[in-house]
Coordinates of C-alpha atoms and ligand atoms in Angstrom, one line a residue:
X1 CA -15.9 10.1 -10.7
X2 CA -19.3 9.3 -9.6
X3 CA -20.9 5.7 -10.1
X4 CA -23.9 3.5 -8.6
X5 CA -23.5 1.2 -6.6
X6 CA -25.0 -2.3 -7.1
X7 CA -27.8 -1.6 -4.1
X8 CA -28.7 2.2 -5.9
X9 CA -26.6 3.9 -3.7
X10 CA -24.3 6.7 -5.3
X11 CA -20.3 6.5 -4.6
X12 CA -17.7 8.5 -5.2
X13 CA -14.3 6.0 -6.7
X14 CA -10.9 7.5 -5.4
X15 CA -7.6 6.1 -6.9
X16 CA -4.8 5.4 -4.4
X17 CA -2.4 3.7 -6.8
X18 CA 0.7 5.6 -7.9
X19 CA 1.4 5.1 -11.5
X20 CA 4.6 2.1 -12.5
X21 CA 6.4 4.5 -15.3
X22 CA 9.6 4.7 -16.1
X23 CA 9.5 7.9 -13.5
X24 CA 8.2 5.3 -10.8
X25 CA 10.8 5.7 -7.5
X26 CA 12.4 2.7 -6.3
X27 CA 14.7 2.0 -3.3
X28 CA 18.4 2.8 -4.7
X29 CA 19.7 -0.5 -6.5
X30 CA 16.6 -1.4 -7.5
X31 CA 16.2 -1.6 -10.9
X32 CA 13.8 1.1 -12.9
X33 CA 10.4 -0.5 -13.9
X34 CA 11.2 -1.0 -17.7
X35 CA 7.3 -0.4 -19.9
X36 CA 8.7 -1.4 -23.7
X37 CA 6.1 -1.3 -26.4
X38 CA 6.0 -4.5 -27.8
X39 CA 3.3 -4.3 -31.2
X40 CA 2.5 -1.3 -32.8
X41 CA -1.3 -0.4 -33.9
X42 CA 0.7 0.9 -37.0
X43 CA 2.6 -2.0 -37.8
X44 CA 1.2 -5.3 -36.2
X45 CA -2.5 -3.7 -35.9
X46 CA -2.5 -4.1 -32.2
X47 CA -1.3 -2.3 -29.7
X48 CA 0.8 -3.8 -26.4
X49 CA 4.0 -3.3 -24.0
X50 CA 5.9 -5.6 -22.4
X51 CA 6.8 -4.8 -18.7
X52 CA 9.9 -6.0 -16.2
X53 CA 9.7 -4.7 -12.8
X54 CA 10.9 -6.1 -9.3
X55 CA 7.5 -6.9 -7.7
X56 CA 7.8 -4.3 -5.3
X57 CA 7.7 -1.4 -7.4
X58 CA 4.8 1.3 -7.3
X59 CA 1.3 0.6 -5.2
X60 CA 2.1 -3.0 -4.3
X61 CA 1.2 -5.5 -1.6
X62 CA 3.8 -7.2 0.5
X63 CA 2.5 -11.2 1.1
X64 CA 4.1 -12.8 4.3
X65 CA 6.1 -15.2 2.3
X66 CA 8.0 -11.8 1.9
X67 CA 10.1 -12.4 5.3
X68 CA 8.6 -15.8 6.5
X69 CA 9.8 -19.7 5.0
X70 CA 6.7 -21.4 3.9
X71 CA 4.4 -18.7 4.6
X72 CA 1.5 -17.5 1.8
X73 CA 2.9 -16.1 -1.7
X74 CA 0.8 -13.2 -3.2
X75 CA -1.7 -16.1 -5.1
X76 CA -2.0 -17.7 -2.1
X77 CA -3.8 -15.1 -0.6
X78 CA -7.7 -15.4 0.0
X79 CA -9.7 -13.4 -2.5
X80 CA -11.8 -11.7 0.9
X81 CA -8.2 -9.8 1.9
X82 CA -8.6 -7.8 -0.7
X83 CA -12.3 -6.3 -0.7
X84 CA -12.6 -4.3 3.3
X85 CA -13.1 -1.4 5.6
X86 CA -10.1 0.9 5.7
X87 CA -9.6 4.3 7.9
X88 CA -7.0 6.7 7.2
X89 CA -4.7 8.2 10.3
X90 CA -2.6 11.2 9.3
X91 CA 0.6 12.2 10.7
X92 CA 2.8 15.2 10.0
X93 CA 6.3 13.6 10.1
X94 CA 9.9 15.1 8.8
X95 CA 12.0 12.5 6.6
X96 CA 13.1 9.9 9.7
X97 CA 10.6 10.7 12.6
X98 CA 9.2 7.9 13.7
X99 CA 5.9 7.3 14.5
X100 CA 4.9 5.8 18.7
X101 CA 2.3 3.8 19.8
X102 CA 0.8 6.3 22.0
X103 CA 0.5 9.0 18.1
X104 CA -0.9 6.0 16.8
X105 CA -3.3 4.8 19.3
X106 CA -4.8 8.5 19.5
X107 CA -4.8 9.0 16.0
X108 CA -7.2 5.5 15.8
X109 CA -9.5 6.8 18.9
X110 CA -10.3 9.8 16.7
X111 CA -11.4 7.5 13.9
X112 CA -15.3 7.4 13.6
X113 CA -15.2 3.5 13.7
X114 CA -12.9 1.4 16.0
X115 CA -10.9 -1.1 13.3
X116 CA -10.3 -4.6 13.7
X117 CA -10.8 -7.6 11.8
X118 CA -12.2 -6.8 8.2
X119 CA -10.3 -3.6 8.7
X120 CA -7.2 -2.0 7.0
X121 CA -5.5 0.8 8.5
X122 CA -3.7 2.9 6.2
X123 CA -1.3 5.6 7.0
X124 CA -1.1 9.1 5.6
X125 CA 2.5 11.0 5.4
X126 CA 2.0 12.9 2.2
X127 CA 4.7 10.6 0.9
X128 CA 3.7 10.5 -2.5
X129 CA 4.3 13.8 -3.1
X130 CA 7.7 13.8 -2.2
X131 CA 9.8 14.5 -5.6
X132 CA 13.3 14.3 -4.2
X133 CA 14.5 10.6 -3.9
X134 CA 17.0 11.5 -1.3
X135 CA 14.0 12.4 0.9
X136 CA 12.0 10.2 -0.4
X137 CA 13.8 7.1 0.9
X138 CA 14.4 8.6 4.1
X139 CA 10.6 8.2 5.2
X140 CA 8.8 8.4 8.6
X141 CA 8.4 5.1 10.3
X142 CA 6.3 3.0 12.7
X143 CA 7.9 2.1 15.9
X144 CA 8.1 -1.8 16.5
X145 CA 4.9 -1.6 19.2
X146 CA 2.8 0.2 16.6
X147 CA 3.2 -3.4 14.7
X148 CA 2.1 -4.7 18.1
X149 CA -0.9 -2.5 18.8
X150 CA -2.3 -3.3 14.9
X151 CA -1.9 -6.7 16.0
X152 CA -3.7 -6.7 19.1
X153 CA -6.7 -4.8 17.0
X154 CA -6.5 -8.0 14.8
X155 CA -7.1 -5.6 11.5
X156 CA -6.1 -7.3 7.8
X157 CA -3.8 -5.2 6.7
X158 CA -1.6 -2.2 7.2
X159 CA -0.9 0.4 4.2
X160 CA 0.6 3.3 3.6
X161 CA 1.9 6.2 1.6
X162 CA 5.8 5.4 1.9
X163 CA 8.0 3.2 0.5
X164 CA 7.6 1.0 3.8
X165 CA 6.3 0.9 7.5
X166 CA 10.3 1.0 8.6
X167 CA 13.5 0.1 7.9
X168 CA 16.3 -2.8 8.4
X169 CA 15.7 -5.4 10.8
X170 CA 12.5 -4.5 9.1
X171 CA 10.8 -5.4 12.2
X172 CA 7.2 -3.8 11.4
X173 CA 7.3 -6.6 8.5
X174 CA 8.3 -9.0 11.0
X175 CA 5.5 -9.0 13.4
X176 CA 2.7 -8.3 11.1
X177 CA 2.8 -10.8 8.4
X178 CA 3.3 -13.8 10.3
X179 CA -0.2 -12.7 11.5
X180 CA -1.1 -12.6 8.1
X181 CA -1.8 -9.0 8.4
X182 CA -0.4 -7.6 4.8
X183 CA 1.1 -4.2 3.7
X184 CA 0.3 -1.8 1.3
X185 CA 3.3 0.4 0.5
X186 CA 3.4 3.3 -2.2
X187 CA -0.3 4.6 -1.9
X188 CA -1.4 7.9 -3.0
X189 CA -3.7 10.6 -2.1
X190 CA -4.5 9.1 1.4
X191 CA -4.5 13.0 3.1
X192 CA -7.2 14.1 1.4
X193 CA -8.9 11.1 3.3
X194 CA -7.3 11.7 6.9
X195 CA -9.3 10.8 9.5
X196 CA -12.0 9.1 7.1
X197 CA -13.3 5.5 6.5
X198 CA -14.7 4.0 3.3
X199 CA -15.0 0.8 1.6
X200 CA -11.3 -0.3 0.1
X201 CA -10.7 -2.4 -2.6
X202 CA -7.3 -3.6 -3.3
X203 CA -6.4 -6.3 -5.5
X204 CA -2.6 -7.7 -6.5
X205 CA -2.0 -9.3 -9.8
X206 CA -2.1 -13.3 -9.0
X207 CA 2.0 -13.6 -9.4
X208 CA 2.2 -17.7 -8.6
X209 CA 4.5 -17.6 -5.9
X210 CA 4.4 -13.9 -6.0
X211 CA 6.8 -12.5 -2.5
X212 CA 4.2 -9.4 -3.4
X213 CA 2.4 -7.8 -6.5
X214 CA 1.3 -4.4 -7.7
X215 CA -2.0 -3.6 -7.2
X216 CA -5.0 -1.0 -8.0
X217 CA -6.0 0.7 -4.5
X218 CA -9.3 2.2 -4.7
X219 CA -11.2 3.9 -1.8
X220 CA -15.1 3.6 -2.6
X221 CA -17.2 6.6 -0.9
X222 CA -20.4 6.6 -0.3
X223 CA -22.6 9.7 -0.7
Ligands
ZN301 ZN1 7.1 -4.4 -0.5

């Protein structure tokens, strides 16, 4: 889609939400997102549905009151999170790999920009277009000193295209959020992006004391 940009200049709009369907994956024991019609156009002249859904279901943003007492909820959040700078690093991981510090430190050196602060970093392992949820939950991972290394670079927030950055301690989540740095989880179409950096816009529904909210993740390129 093409569009103007408020200054003249021309931008390209890329979606990096996955859809929240019936068909949406969710960690094993979570419960499917449920989209009911609720009016009819034919029968109540309007038409609506009523949704249920765990708040961490499809594209979504993870606030630190997720792992941290009497740390931000979702609403909490400052408005200027959610409008940045993001650059896309691409690995090429089998289900489990993790991913080191040293992949991830080269993989930010061949970015065009250096990202800090104002700056999300979001990761590309072709994740969304993994069909099989047997694979799908058994996703590459950052090791713990990645977490450290996005912290030292003071960015806002970490995304990307798997169901999470790693797995139970969960100690990815652990360092980052107390920083306040948030993540992303269950973007799409990030590859086509590897290596890239654009103006990111994304923006979680205001859930009042929200642990995290889905979102709309858009990557706004300019010509
Ligand atoms: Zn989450």
């Amino acid at each position: 889609m093409d569009g103007h940009e408020a200054d003249g200049t021309m931008a390209r709009i890329l979606d990096l939400t996955q859809g929240i369907g019936p068909e949406t994956k969710v960690f094993p024991g979570y419960p499917q997102p449920i989209v009911r019609p609720w009016t009819y156009l034919d029968k109540h002249g309007y038409y609506s549905n009523w949704i249920l859904l765990v708040e961490h279901t499809g594209t979504h943003m993870d606030s630190p009151a997720h792992f941290i007492e009497g740390a931000p909820t979702i609403d909490q959040l400052p408005p200027e999170k959610f409008v940045a700078k993001a650059a896309v690093v691409e690995f090429k991981k089998k289900p489990g790999e993790p991913v080191s510090r040293k992949e991830f430190e080269d993989a930010v050196r061949g970015l065009p920009e250096k990202p800090g602060k104002g700056w999300y970093i979001l990761v590309a392992f072709g994740w969304d277009k993994v069909g099989d949820l047997d694979t799908w939950v058994k996703y590459p991972y950052l090791e713990d000193d990645v977490a450290s290394y996005l912290a030292e670079l003071g960015v806002e927030g970490l995304g990307l295209d798997t169901p999470s950055p790693d797995n139970a301690p969960f100690n990815v989540h652990k360092i980052l959020l107390p920083k306040g740095i948030v993540i992303i989880e269950n973007l799409a179409n990030l590859q086509a992006l590897a290596g890239s950096t654009f103006k990111f816009i994304a923006a979680p529904i205001k859930i009042h004391g929200g642990s995290a909210a889905p979102l709309r993740a858009l990557a706004v390129i300019e010509e």
